[in-house]
Amino acid sequence: METENNSVCHDCGKNIEINGELIGNGVYLEYEKGDDKINIFKCNECFEKNKALTNFQPCEVYSRVVGYIRPVQQWHKGKQQEYGERKEFKADSCC
Ligand SMILES: [Zn+2]
């Protein structure tokens, strides 16, 4: 069984436990920044202390647009919106 250990609290770096779509010990947050959306995890303790997004630095995300890889920042608006609607899934839940 595979465990997903790469999700950590934005504020303290603690591991966020995720089982499928359930988050065990934290929250998944979406912040608006102009046309951009910022998605992060916070553990319950940090979320109680501060619900706002602090200490944030934009980072370049690369993903496949239609057959080749480009920075998401450089995608046109329609494709960026479609990217926002994409769902992540684990390979073991398909076939
Ligand atoms: Zn935390």
PDB file of C-alpha atoms and ligand atoms in Angstrom:
ATOM      1  CA  MET A   1       0.000   0.000   0.000  1.00  0.00           C
ATOM      2  CA  GLU A   2       1.377   3.365  -0.994  1.00  0.00           C
ATOM      3  CA  THR A   3       1.419   6.279   1.404  1.00  0.00           C
ATOM      4  CA  GLU A   4       1.419   9.892   0.344  1.00  0.00           C
ATOM      5  CA  ASN A   5       4.010  11.682   2.434  1.00  0.00           C
ATOM      6  CA  ASN A   6       4.739  14.718   0.309  1.00  0.00           C
ATOM      7  CA  SER A   7       1.919  16.882   1.703  1.00  0.00           C
ATOM      8  CA  VAL A   8       3.086  19.047   4.552  1.00  0.00           C
ATOM      9  CA  CYS A   9       1.682  21.935   6.551  1.00  0.00           C
ATOM     10  CA  HIS A  10       2.538  25.234   4.893  1.00  0.00           C
ATOM     11  CA  ASP A  11       3.363  26.889   8.212  1.00  0.00           C
ATOM     12  CA  CYS A  12       5.160  24.260  10.329  1.00  0.00           C
ATOM     13  CA  GLY A  13       6.123  21.585   7.806  1.00  0.00           C
ATOM     14  CA  LYS A  14       4.352  18.794   9.674  1.00  0.00           C
ATOM     15  CA  ASN A  15       3.143  15.910   7.526  1.00  0.00           C
ATOM     16  CA  ILE A  16      -0.515  16.097   6.560  1.00  0.00           C
ATOM     17  CA  GLU A  17      -2.187  12.693   6.628  1.00  0.00           C
ATOM     18  CA  ILE A  18      -4.312  12.087   3.570  1.00  0.00           C
ATOM     19  CA  ASN A  19      -6.507   9.066   2.925  1.00  0.00           C
ATOM     20  CA  GLY A  20      -8.032   9.345  -0.503  1.00  0.00           C
ATOM     21  CA  GLU A  21      -9.988  12.574  -0.316  1.00  0.00           C
ATOM     22  CA  LEU A  22      -9.997  12.762   3.491  1.00  0.00           C
ATOM     23  CA  ILE A  23      -7.476  14.914   5.317  1.00  0.00           C
ATOM     24  CA  GLY A  24      -6.755  13.488   8.761  1.00  0.00           C
ATOM     25  CA  ASN A  25      -5.151  16.324  10.641  1.00  0.00           C
ATOM     26  CA  GLY A  26      -5.480  19.508   8.621  1.00  0.00           C
ATOM     27  CA  VAL A  27      -7.220  21.499   5.928  1.00  0.00           C
ATOM     28  CA  TYR A  28      -6.712  22.113   2.239  1.00  0.00           C
ATOM     29  CA  LEU A  29      -6.898  25.820   1.488  1.00  0.00           C
ATOM     30  CA  GLU A  30      -7.353  27.841  -1.658  1.00  0.00           C
ATOM     31  CA  TYR A  31      -6.318  31.478  -1.794  1.00  0.00           C
ATOM     32  CA  GLU A  32      -6.874  33.925  -4.625  1.00  0.00           C
ATOM     33  CA  LYS A  33      -3.971  35.994  -5.855  1.00  0.00           C
ATOM     34  CA  GLY A  34      -5.119  38.092  -8.802  1.00  0.00           C
ATOM     35  CA  ASP A  35      -6.042  35.579 -11.471  1.00  0.00           C
ATOM     36  CA  ASP A  36      -4.039  32.882  -9.737  1.00  0.00           C
ATOM     37  CA  LYS A  37      -5.137  30.360  -7.181  1.00  0.00           C
ATOM     38  CA  ILE A  38      -2.804  29.279  -4.415  1.00  0.00           C
ATOM     39  CA  ASN A  39      -3.501  25.870  -2.904  1.00  0.00           C
ATOM     40  CA  ILE A  40      -1.811  24.809   0.315  1.00  0.00           C
ATOM     41  CA  PHE A  41      -2.291  22.521   3.295  1.00  0.00           C
ATOM     42  CA  LYS A  42      -2.299  23.633   6.903  1.00  0.00           C
ATOM     43  CA  CYS A  43      -2.385  21.378   9.943  1.00  0.00           C
ATOM     44  CA  ASN A  44      -5.260  21.970  12.376  1.00  0.00           C
ATOM     45  CA  GLU A  45      -3.056  23.722  14.945  1.00  0.00           C
ATOM     46  CA  CYS A  46      -1.626  26.230  12.468  1.00  0.00           C
ATOM     47  CA  PHE A  47      -5.037  26.804  10.884  1.00  0.00           C
ATOM     48  CA  GLU A  48      -6.454  27.660  14.318  1.00  0.00           C
ATOM     49  CA  LYS A  49      -3.568  30.043  14.991  1.00  0.00           C
ATOM     50  CA  ASN A  50      -3.656  31.787  11.631  1.00  0.00           C
ATOM     51  CA  LYS A  51      -6.109  31.164   8.809  1.00  0.00           C
ATOM     52  CA  ALA A  52      -4.421  33.658   6.512  1.00  0.00           C
ATOM     53  CA  LEU A  53      -1.729  32.820   4.005  1.00  0.00           C
ATOM     54  CA  THR A  54       1.659  34.110   5.143  1.00  0.00           C
ATOM     55  CA  ASN A  55       5.227  33.527   4.149  1.00  0.00           C
ATOM     56  CA  PHE A  56       4.271  32.693   0.600  1.00  0.00           C
ATOM     57  CA  GLN A  57       6.613  32.757  -2.342  1.00  0.00           C
ATOM     58  CA  PRO A  58       5.364  32.046  -5.849  1.00  0.00           C
ATOM     59  CA  CYS A  59       6.969  29.056  -7.493  1.00  0.00           C
ATOM     60  CA  GLU A  60       7.075  27.843 -11.050  1.00  0.00           C
ATOM     61  CA  VAL A  61       4.924  24.761 -11.689  1.00  0.00           C
ATOM     62  CA  TYR A  62       5.500  22.736 -14.830  1.00  0.00           C
ATOM     63  CA  SER A  63       2.833  20.460 -16.215  1.00  0.00           C
ATOM     64  CA  ARG A  64       1.773  18.938 -19.475  1.00  0.00           C
ATOM     65  CA  VAL A  65      -0.550  21.198 -21.443  1.00  0.00           C
ATOM     66  CA  VAL A  66      -1.271  19.077 -24.537  1.00  0.00           C
ATOM     67  CA  GLY A  67       1.631  16.778 -25.218  1.00  0.00           C
ATOM     68  CA  TYR A  68       4.526  18.921 -24.085  1.00  0.00           C
ATOM     69  CA  ILE A  69       5.646  20.525 -20.828  1.00  0.00           C
ATOM     70  CA  ARG A  70       5.354  24.281 -20.219  1.00  0.00           C
ATOM     71  CA  PRO A  71       5.310  26.418 -17.058  1.00  0.00           C
ATOM     72  CA  VAL A  72       1.695  26.770 -15.957  1.00  0.00           C
ATOM     73  CA  GLN A  73       2.326  30.517 -15.519  1.00  0.00           C
ATOM     74  CA  GLN A  74       2.820  30.784 -19.282  1.00  0.00           C
ATOM     75  CA  TRP A  75      -0.334  28.902 -20.249  1.00  0.00           C
ATOM     76  CA  HIS A  76      -3.147  31.039 -21.575  1.00  0.00           C
ATOM     77  CA  LYS A  77      -6.032  31.827 -19.281  1.00  0.00           C
ATOM     78  CA  GLY A  78      -8.433  29.159 -20.517  1.00  0.00           C
ATOM     79  CA  LYS A  79      -5.871  26.398 -20.090  1.00  0.00           C
ATOM     80  CA  GLN A  80      -4.916  27.691 -16.635  1.00  0.00           C
ATOM     81  CA  GLN A  81      -8.552  27.445 -15.634  1.00  0.00           C
ATOM     82  CA  GLU A  82      -8.722  23.917 -16.965  1.00  0.00           C
ATOM     83  CA  TYR A  83      -5.538  23.120 -14.989  1.00  0.00           C
ATOM     84  CA  GLY A  84      -7.293  24.387 -11.838  1.00  0.00           C
ATOM     85  CA  GLU A  85     -10.104  21.928 -12.463  1.00  0.00           C
ATOM     86  CA  ARG A  86      -7.809  18.928 -12.893  1.00  0.00           C
ATOM     87  CA  LYS A  87      -8.016  16.241 -10.266  1.00  0.00           C
ATOM     88  CA  GLU A  88      -5.106  14.250  -8.938  1.00  0.00           C
ATOM     89  CA  PHE A  89      -5.576  10.554  -8.492  1.00  0.00           C
ATOM     90  CA  LYS A  90      -3.506   7.636  -7.374  1.00  0.00           C
ATOM     91  CA  ALA A  91      -2.577   5.071  -9.970  1.00  0.00           C
ATOM     92  CA  ASP A  92      -3.738   2.215  -7.740  1.00  0.00           C
ATOM     93  CA  SER A  93      -7.319   3.525  -7.896  1.00  0.00           C
ATOM     94  CA  CYS A  94      -7.555   3.102 -11.661  1.00  0.00           C
ATOM     95  CA  CYS A  95      -7.577  -0.475 -13.111  1.00  0.00           C
TER      96      CYS A  95
HETATM   97 ZN    ZN B   1       1.260  23.309  10.976  1.00  0.00          ZN
END
